[in-house]
Coordinates of C-alpha atoms in Angstrom, one line a residue:
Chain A
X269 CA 86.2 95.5 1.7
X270 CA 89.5 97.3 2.6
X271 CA 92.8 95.5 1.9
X272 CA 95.0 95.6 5.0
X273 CA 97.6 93.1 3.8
X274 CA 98.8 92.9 -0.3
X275 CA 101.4 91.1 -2.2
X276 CA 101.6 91.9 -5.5
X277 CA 103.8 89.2 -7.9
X278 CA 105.6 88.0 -4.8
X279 CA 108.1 85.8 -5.4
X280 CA 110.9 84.3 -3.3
X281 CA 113.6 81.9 -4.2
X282 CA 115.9 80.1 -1.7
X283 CA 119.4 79.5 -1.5
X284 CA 119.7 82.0 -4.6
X285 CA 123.2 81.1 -6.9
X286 CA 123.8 77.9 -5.4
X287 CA 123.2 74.4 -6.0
X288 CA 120.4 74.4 -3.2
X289 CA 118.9 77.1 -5.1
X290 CA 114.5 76.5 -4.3
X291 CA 111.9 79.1 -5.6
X292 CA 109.7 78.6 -2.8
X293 CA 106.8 81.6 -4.3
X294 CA 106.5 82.6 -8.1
X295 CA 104.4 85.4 -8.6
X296 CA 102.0 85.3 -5.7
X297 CA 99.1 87.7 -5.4
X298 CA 97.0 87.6 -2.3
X299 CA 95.3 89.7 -0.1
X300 CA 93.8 89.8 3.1
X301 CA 91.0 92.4 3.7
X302 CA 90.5 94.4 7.0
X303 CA 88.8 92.4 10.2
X304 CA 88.7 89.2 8.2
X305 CA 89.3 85.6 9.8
X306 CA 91.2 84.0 6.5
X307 CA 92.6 80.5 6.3
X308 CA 95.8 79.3 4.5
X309 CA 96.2 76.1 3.7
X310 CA 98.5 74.1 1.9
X311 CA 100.9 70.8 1.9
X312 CA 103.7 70.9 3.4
X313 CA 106.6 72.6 1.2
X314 CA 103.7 74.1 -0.4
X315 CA 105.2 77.7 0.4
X316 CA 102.7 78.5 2.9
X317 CA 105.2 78.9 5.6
X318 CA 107.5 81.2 3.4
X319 CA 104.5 83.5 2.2
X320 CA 103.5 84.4 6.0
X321 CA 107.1 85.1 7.2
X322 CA 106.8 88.4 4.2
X323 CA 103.3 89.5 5.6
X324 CA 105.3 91.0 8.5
X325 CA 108.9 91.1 6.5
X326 CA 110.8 89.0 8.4
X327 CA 111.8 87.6 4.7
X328 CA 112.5 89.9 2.0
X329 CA 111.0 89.1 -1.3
X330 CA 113.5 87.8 -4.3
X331 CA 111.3 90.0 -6.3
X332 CA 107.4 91.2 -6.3
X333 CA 106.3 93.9 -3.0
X334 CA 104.5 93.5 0.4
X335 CA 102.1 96.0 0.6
X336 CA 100.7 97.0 4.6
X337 CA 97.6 99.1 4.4
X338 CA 98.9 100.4 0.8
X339 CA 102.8 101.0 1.6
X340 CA 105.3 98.8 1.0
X341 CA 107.2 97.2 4.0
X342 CA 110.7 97.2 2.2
X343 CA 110.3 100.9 1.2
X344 CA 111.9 102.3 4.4
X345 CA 114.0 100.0 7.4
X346 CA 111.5 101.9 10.4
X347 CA 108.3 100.6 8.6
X348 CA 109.7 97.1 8.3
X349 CA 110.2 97.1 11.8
X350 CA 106.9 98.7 12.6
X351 CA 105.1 96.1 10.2
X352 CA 106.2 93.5 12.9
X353 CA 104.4 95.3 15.5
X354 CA 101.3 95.7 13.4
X355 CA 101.3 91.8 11.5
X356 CA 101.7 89.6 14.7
X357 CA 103.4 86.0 13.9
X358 CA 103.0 83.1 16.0
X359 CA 105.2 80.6 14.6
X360 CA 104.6 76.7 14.4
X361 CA 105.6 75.3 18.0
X362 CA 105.7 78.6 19.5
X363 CA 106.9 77.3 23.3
X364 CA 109.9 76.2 22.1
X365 CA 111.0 80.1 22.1
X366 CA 110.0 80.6 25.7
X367 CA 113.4 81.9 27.5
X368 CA 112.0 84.5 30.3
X369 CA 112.6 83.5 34.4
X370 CA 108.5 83.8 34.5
X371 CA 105.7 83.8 32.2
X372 CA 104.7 87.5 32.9
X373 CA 108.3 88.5 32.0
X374 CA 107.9 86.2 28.6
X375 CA 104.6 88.0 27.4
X376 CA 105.8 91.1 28.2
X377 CA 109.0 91.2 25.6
X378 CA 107.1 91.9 22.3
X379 CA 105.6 94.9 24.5
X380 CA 108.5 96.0 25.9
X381 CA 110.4 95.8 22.3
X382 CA 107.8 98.2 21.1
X383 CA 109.1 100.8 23.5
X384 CA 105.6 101.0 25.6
X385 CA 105.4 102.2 29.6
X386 CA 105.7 99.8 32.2
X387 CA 101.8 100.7 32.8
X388 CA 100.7 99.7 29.4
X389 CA 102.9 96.3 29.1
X390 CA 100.9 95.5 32.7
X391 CA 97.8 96.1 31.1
X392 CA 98.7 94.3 28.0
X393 CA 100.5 91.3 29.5
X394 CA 97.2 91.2 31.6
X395 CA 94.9 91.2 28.9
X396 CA 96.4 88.8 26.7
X397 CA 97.0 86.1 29.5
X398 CA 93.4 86.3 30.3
X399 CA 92.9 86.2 26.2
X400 CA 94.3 82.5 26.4
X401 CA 92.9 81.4 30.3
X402 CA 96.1 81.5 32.2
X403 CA 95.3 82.4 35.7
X404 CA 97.1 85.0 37.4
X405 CA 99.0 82.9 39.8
X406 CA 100.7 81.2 36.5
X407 CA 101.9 84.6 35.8
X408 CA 104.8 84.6 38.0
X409 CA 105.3 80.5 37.0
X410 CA 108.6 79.6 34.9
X411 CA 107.3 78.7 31.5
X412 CA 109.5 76.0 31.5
X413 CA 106.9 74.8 34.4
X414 CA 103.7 74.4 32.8
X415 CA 102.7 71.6 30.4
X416 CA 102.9 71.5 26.8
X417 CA 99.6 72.7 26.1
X418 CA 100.2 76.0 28.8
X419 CA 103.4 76.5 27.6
X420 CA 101.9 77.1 24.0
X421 CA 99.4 79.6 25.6
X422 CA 102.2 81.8 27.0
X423 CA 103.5 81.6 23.6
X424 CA 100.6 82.7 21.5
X425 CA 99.7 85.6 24.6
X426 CA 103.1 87.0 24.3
X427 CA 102.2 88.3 20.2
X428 CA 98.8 89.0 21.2
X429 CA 100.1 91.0 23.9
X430 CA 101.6 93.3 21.4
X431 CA 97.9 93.9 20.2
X432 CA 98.8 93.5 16.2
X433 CA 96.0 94.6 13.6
X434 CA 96.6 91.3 11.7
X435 CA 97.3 87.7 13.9
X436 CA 98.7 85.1 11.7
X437 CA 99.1 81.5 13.5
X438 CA 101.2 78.8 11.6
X439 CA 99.6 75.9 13.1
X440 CA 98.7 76.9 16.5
X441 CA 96.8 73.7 17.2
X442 CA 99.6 71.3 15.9
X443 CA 100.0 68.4 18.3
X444 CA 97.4 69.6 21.1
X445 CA 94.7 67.3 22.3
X446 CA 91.2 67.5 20.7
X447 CA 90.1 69.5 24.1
X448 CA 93.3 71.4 23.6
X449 CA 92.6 72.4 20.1
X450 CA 89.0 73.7 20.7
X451 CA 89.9 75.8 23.4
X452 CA 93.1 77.7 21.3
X453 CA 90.6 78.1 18.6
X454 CA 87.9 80.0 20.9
X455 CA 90.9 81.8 22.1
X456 CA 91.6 83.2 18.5
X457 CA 88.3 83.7 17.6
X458 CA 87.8 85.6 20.7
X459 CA 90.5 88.0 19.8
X460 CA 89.2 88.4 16.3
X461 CA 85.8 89.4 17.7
X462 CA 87.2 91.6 20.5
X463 CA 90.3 93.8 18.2
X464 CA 88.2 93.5 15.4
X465 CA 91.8 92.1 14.4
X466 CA 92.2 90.4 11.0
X467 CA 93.7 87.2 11.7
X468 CA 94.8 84.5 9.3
X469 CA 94.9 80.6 10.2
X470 CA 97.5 78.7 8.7
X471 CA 96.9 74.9 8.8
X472 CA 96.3 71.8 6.7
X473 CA 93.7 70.2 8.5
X474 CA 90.6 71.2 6.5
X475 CA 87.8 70.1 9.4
X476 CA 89.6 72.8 11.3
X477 CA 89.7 75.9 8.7
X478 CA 86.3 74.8 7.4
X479 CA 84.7 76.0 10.5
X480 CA 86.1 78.9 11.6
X481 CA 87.4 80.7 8.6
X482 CA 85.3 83.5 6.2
X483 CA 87.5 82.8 3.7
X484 CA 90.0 80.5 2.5
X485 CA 93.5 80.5 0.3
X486 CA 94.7 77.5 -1.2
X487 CA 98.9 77.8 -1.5
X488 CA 100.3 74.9 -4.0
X489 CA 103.7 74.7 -5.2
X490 CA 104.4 78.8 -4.9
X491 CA 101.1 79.7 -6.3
X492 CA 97.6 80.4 -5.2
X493 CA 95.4 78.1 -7.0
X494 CA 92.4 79.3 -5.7
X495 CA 90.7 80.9 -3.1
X496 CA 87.1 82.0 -1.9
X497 CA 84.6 81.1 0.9
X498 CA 84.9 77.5 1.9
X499 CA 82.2 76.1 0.0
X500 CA 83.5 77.7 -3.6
X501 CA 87.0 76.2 -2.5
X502 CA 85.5 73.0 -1.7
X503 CA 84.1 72.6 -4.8
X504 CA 87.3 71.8 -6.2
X505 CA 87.3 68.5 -4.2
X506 CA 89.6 67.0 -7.2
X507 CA 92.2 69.5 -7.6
X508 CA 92.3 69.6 -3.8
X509 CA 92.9 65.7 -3.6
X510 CA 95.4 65.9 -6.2
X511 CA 97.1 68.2 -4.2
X512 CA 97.4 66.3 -1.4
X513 CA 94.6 68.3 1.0
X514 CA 91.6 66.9 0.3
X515 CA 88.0 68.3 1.5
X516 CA 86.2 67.6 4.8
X517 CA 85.0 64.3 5.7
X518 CA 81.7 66.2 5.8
X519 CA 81.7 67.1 2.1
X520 CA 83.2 63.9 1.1
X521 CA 80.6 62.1 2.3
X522 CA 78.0 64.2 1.1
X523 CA 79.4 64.7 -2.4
X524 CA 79.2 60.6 -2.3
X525 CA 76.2 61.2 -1.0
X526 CA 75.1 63.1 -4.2
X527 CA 76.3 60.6 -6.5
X528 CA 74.2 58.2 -5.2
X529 CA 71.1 60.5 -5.9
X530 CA 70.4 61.8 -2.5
X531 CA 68.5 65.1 -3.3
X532 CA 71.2 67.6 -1.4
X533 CA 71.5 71.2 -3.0
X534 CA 73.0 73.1 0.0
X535 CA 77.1 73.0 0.3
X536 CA 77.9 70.5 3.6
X537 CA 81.9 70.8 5.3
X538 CA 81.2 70.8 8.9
X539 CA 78.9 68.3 11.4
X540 CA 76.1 71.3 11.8
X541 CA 75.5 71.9 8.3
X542 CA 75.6 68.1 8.1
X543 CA 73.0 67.5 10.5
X544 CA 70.7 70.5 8.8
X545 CA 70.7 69.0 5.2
X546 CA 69.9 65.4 6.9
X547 CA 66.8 66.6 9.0
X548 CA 66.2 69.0 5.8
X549 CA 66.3 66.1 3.4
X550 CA 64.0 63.8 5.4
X551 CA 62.0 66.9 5.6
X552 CA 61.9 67.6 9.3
X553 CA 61.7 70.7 10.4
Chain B
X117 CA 120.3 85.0 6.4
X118 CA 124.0 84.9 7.4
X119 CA 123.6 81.4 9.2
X120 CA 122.8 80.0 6.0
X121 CA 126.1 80.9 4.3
X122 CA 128.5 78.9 7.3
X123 CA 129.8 76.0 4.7
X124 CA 132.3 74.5 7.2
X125 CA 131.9 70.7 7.6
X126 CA 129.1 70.6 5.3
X127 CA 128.7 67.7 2.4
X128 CA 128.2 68.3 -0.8
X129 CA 126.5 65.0 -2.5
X130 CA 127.9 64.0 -5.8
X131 CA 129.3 60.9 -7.7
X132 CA 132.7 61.8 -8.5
X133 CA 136.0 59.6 -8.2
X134 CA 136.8 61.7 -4.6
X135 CA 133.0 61.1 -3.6
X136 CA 133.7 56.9 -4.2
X137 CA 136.9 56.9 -2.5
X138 CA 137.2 55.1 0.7
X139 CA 136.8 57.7 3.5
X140 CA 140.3 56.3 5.2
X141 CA 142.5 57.1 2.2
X142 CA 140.7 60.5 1.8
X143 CA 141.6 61.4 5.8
X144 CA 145.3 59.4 5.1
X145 CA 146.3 61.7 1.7
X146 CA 144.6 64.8 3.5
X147 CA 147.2 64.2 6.6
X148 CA 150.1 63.8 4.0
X149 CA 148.7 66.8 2.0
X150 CA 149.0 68.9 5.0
X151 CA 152.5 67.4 5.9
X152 CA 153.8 68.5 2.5
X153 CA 152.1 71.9 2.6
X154 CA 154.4 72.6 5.9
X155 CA 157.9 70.7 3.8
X156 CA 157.1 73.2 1.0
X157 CA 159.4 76.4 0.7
X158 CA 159.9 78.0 -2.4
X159 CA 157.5 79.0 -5.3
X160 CA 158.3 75.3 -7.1
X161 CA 157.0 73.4 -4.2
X162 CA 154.2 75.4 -3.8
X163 CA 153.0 75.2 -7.4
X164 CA 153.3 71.7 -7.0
X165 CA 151.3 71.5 -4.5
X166 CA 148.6 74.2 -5.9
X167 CA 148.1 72.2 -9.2
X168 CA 147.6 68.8 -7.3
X169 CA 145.2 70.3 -5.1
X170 CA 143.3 72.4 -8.4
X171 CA 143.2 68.8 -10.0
X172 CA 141.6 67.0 -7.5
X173 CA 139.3 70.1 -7.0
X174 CA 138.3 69.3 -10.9
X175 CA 138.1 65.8 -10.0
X176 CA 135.6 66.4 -7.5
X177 CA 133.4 68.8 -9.1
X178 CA 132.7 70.7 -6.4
X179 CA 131.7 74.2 -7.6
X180 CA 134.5 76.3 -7.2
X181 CA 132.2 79.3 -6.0
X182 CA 131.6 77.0 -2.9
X183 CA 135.3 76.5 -2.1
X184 CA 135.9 80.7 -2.2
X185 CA 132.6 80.9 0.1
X186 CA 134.0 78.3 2.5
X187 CA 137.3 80.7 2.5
X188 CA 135.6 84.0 3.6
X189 CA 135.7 83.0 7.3
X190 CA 138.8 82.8 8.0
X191 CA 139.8 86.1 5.9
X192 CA 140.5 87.8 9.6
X193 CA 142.8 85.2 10.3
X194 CA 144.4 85.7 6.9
X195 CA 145.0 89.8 7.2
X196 CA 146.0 88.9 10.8
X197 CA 149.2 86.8 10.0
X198 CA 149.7 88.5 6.8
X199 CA 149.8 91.9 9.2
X200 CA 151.8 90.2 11.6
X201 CA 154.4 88.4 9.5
X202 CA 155.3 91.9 7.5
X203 CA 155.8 93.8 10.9
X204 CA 157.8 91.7 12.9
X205 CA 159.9 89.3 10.5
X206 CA 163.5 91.0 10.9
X207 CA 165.7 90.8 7.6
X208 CA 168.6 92.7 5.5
X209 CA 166.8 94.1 2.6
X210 CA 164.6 96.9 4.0
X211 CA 161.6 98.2 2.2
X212 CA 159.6 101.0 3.8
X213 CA 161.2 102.4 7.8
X214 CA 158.0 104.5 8.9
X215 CA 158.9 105.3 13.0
X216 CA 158.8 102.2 14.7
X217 CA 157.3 100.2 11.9
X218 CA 159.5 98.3 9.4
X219 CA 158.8 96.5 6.7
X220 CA 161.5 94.2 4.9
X221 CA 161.4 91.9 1.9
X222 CA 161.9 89.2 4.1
X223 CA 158.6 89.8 6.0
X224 CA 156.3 90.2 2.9
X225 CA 158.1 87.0 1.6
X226 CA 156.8 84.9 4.9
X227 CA 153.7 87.2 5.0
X228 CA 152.8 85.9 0.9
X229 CA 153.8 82.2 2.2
X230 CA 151.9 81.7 5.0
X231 CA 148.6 82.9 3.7
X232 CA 148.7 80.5 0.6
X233 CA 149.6 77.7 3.2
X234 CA 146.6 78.4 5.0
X235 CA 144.6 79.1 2.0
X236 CA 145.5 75.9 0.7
X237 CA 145.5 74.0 4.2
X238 CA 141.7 75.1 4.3
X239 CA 140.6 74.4 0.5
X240 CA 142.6 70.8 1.0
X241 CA 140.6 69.9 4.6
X242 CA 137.6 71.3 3.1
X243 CA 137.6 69.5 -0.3
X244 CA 137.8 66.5 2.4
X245 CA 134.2 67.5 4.2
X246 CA 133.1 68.4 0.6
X247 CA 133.5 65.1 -0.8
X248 CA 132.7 62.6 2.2
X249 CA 129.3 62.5 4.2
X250 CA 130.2 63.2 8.1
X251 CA 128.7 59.7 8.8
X252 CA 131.8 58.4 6.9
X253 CA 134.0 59.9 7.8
X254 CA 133.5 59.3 11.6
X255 CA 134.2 56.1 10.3
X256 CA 136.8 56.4 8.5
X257 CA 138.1 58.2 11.8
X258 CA 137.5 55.6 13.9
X259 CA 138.7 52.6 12.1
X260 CA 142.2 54.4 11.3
X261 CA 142.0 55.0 15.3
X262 CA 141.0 51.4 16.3
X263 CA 144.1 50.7 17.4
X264 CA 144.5 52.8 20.2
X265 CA 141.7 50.9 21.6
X266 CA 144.5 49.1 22.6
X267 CA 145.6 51.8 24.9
X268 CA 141.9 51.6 26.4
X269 CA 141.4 55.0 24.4
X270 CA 137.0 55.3 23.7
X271 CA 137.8 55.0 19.8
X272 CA 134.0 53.9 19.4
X273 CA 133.2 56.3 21.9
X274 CA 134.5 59.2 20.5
X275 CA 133.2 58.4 17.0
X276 CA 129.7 58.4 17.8
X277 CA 130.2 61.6 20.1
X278 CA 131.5 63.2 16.9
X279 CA 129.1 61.6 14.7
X280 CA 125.7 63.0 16.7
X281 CA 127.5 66.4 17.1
X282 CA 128.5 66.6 13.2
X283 CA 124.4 65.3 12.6
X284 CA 123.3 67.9 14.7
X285 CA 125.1 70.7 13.0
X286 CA 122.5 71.1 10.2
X287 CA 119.9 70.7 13.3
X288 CA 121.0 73.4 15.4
X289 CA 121.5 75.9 13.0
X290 CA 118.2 75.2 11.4
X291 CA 116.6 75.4 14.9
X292 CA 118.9 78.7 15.6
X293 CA 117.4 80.5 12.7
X294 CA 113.7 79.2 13.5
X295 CA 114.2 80.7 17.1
X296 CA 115.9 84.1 15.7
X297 CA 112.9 84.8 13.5
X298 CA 110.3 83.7 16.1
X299 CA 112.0 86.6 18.4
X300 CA 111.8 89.0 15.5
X301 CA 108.6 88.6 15.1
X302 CA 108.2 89.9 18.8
X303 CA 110.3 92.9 18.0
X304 CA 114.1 91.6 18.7
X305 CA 116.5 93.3 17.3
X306 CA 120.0 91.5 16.7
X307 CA 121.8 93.7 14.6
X308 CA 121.8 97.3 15.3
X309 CA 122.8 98.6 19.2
X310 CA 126.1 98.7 21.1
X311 CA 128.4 95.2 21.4
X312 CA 126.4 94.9 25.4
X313 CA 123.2 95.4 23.6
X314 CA 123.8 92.8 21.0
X315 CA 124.9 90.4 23.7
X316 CA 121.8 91.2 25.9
X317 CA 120.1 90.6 23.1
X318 CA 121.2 86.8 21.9
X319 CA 119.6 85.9 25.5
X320 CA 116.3 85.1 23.7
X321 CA 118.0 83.2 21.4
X322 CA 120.4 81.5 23.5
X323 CA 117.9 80.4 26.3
X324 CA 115.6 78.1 24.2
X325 CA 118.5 76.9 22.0
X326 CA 119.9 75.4 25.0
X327 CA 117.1 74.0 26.3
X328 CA 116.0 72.5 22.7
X329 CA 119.3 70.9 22.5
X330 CA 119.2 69.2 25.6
X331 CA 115.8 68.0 25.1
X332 CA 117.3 66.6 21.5
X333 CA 119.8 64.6 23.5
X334 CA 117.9 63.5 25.9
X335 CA 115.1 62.3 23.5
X336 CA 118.1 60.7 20.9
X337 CA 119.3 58.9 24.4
X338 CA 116.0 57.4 24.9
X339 CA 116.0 56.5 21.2
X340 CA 119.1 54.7 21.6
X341 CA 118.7 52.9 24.6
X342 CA 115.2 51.6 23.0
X343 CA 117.2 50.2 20.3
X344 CA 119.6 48.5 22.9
X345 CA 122.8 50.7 21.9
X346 CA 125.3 49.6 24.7
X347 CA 128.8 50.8 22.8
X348 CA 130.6 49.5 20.5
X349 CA 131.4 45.9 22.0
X350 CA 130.3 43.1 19.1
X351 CA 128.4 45.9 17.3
X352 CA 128.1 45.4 13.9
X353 CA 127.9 47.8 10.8
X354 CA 125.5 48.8 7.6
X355 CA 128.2 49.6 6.0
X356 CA 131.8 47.9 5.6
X357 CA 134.7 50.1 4.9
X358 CA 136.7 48.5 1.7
X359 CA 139.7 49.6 0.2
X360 CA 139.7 49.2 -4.0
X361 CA 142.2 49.6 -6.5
X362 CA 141.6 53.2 -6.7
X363 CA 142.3 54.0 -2.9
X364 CA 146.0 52.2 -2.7
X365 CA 146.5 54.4 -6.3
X366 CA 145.2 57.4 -4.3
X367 CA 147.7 56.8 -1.4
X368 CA 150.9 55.8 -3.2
X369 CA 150.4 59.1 -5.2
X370 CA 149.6 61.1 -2.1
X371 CA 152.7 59.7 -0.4
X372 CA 154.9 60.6 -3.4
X373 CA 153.7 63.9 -3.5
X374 CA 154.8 64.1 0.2
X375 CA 158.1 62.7 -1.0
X376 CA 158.3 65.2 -3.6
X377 CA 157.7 68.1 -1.1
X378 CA 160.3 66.6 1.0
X379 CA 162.9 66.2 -1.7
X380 CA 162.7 70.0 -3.4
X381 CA 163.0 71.2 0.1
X382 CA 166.3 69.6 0.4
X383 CA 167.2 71.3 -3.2
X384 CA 166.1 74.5 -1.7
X385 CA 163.2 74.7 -3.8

């Protein structure tokens, strides 16, 4: 697979020559390959937050380099500003930076940043509000109109309206109802499939990256501990509690499951797989 | 980020003498610091005055690389009166006559004066903010102000408007720089462009600033009201302001060194 996004020894320190001085990364290598749905998770203060704002250099690394399909963002001020175009960010809370008269206007200033026609920001502000089911009439709404979980729809449509080759979400689903949550999710997963867009979920609910993700990276305390498909991460059920993450409920209770005896070979983290090794074990077909 | 480097009014925790001291004798000997600062004249006064406020900046053990941070600010204000007190202070001994511009020994004189005074002024009130946590200090405020309640002035009032805005500092900017890089990452630009473009371009960041701070206050309101706040009337406190042994040391000095000002002023000093 093709590396889209590289660090290489990234490290970042806080506060740098004063007392408040934190190193938030030390030494961190990761990568995320081309059309890949990737998970990040981590504790909070874990540095998770930190290493997304480099993948579209709205930090600077203390030391180490961001790499965007093999060039690094830092090397020249134009490609720093074009790695925001191409690595969209949608920050944690994202409707708290709502500020247009209406919500068409809203979606349409990442577009109209990039220096686009007024017929392609229509398209695009088009397409991305249908992306995340806001109805046209909403369009010419004020943000500050709509509800919570609306308001964070207009938020998330106005970076996908900028059509990035990588989305990143920090959080997206943070303090959304269960119906809520589902729907944003199909709304990402929709614009994976559709871009063939890499996108990485940030988030520390493991039920939630253990079902959507290909792939998942573990940040703790600056580093990357591990990463891997789901089920080689979640083998490490120990480290993981230690770190304060845990595993799915799922593959807790099957790995209790296991210890008890119960003849289970195949890896169990969400409520499908858990149905299939049940029926499988009482050997229904 | 440049929002991260504004120091004014910020604490900085630590267990030295000027940390324990009560927060009224810390606001009393600043007052009388500031009263000397404008009695002093000459170089001996001025010394003085410059190796009491370097001891107490020992005392405190404030890094001094924070106190030259928290100076950088005003440097504009500093060139400006420097600028201003060279050009237009007449006197007899004149240095340089360019056209209309003279410069006289006089003028430099007041010039080098006034920016120490309000080099000093600043390190003096800032060693204050330095050393005292903004919650006591709006105490400290309001219990040297009590009483004007007297005089039906909102003593309690005014305290706890001052404390939420000095908690909410930290808050805002936090929330300011969370905003800016959210618009960033949409393609904002805040630092290159003509002065109109720069100011069209705070808008995003201004917008939900505003409303996220009156959400804040609405929410802290709600908070407050839940926990039956209804002024100051009979209200109790958490913590009781005490003055020790140390504090009526601390002001007897500070009021000597006000003295002292006062006194080499008269002997021209």
């Amino acid at each position: 697979m093709e590396a889209i996004i590289q660090t290489k020894q990234l490290s970042h320190i806080y506060s740098a020559g004063t007392p408040f001085e934190r190193a938030a990364l030390n030494g961190v290598d990761f990568t995320a390959y081309r059309g890949e749905y990737l998970g990040i998770i981590g504790h909070t203060g874990s540095g998770k937050s930190t290493l997304i704002q480099h993948l579209n250099g709205l930090l600077k690394p203390t030391a180490g380099q961001v790499l965007y399909e093999g060039q690094d963002i830092w090397a020249d001020p134009k490609l720093t500003r074009q790695t925001r175009f191409n690595v969209g960010l949608v920050f944690q809370y994202p409707e708290y930076q709502l500020f247009e008269e209406t919500v068409y206007k809203d979606i349409a200033f990442g577009p109209g940043n990039m220096g686009l026609d007024e017929q392609e920001i229509d398209r695009r502000v088009r397409t991305a509000a249908a992306f995340v089911g806001l109805r046209d009439d909403q369009l010419e709404k004020s943000p500050f109109e709509l509800s919570g979980g609306q308001k964070r729809r207009v938020a998330i449509a106005g970076v996908i309206a900028m059509e990035p080759k990588v989305l990143i979400l920090d959080e997206p689903t943070a303090g959304l109802d269960p119906v809520g949550v589902e729907s944003i999710l199909g709304n990402i997963r929709d614009y994976h499939q559709a871009h063939n867009a890499t996108v990485i979920l940030v988030s520390h609910s493991m039920e939630e990256v253990a079902r959507s993700v290909d792939r998942l990276v573990v940040v703790n305390d600056g580093v990357i501990p591990f990463h891997g498909s789901p089920e080689e991460v979640f083998r490490h059920a120990q480290q993981l509690e230690d770190m304060g993450l845990g595993v799915p409920m799922m593959t807790r209770v099957f790995n209790r499951l296991r210890a008890m005896g119960a003849d289970i070979s195949d890896p169990v983290y969400t409520i499908e797989q858990a149905k299939n090794a049940i029926l499988k074990a009482k050997g229904v077909r | 980020m440049a929002l991260k480097d504004i120091t004014l009014g910020q604490y900085f925790p630590g267990h030295s003498p000027l940390h324990r001291m009560d927060p009224r004798t810390k606001l009393l000997a600043v007052c009388l610091y500031i009263v000397a600062l404008f009695l002093a004249k000459s170089f001996v006064s001025y010394g003085f005055l410059f190796c009491v406020l370097a001891a107490m900046i020992r005392l405190s053990r404030v890094p001094l690389k924070s106190i030259v941070r928290g100076l950088k600010p005003v440097v504009f204000i500093l060139v400006f009166t420097a600028a201003l007190n060279i050009l237009y202070t007449p006197g007899e001994h004149v240095l340089v006559k360019v056209w209309i511009i003279t410069v006289t020994l006089e003028g430099v004189r007041t010039a080098f004066f006034m920016v120490i005074r309000i080099m000093m002024l600043i390190t003096g009130t800032f060693l204050l903010t330095y050393t005292t946590s903004p919650i006591l200090l709006t105490d400290g405020i309001e219990s040297l102000l009590s009483p004007l309640k007297k005089l039906r002035v909102p003593v309690h009032e005014l305290a706890m408007m001052m404390s939420i805005a000095l908690r909410f500092i930290p808050t805002l900017i936090e929330e300011t720089d969370k905003i800016m890089c959210a618009q960033r990452a949409r393609g904002a630009d805040f630092e290159t462009g003509s002065l109109i473009r720069r100011a069209k371009a705070l808008i995003p960041l201004l917008v939900p600033l505003f409303i996220s701070a009156f959400r804040r206050a609405d929410e802290l309101a709600v908070a407050m009201e839940c926990r039956c706040y209804h002024g100051g009337e009979g209200r109790t406190r958490l913590r009781q302001l005490k003055y020790q042994p140390l504090d009526w040391v601390t002001l007897v000095l500070a009021l000597g060194m006000c003295v002292s000002a006062f006194v080499l002023g008269k002997f021209g000093l």
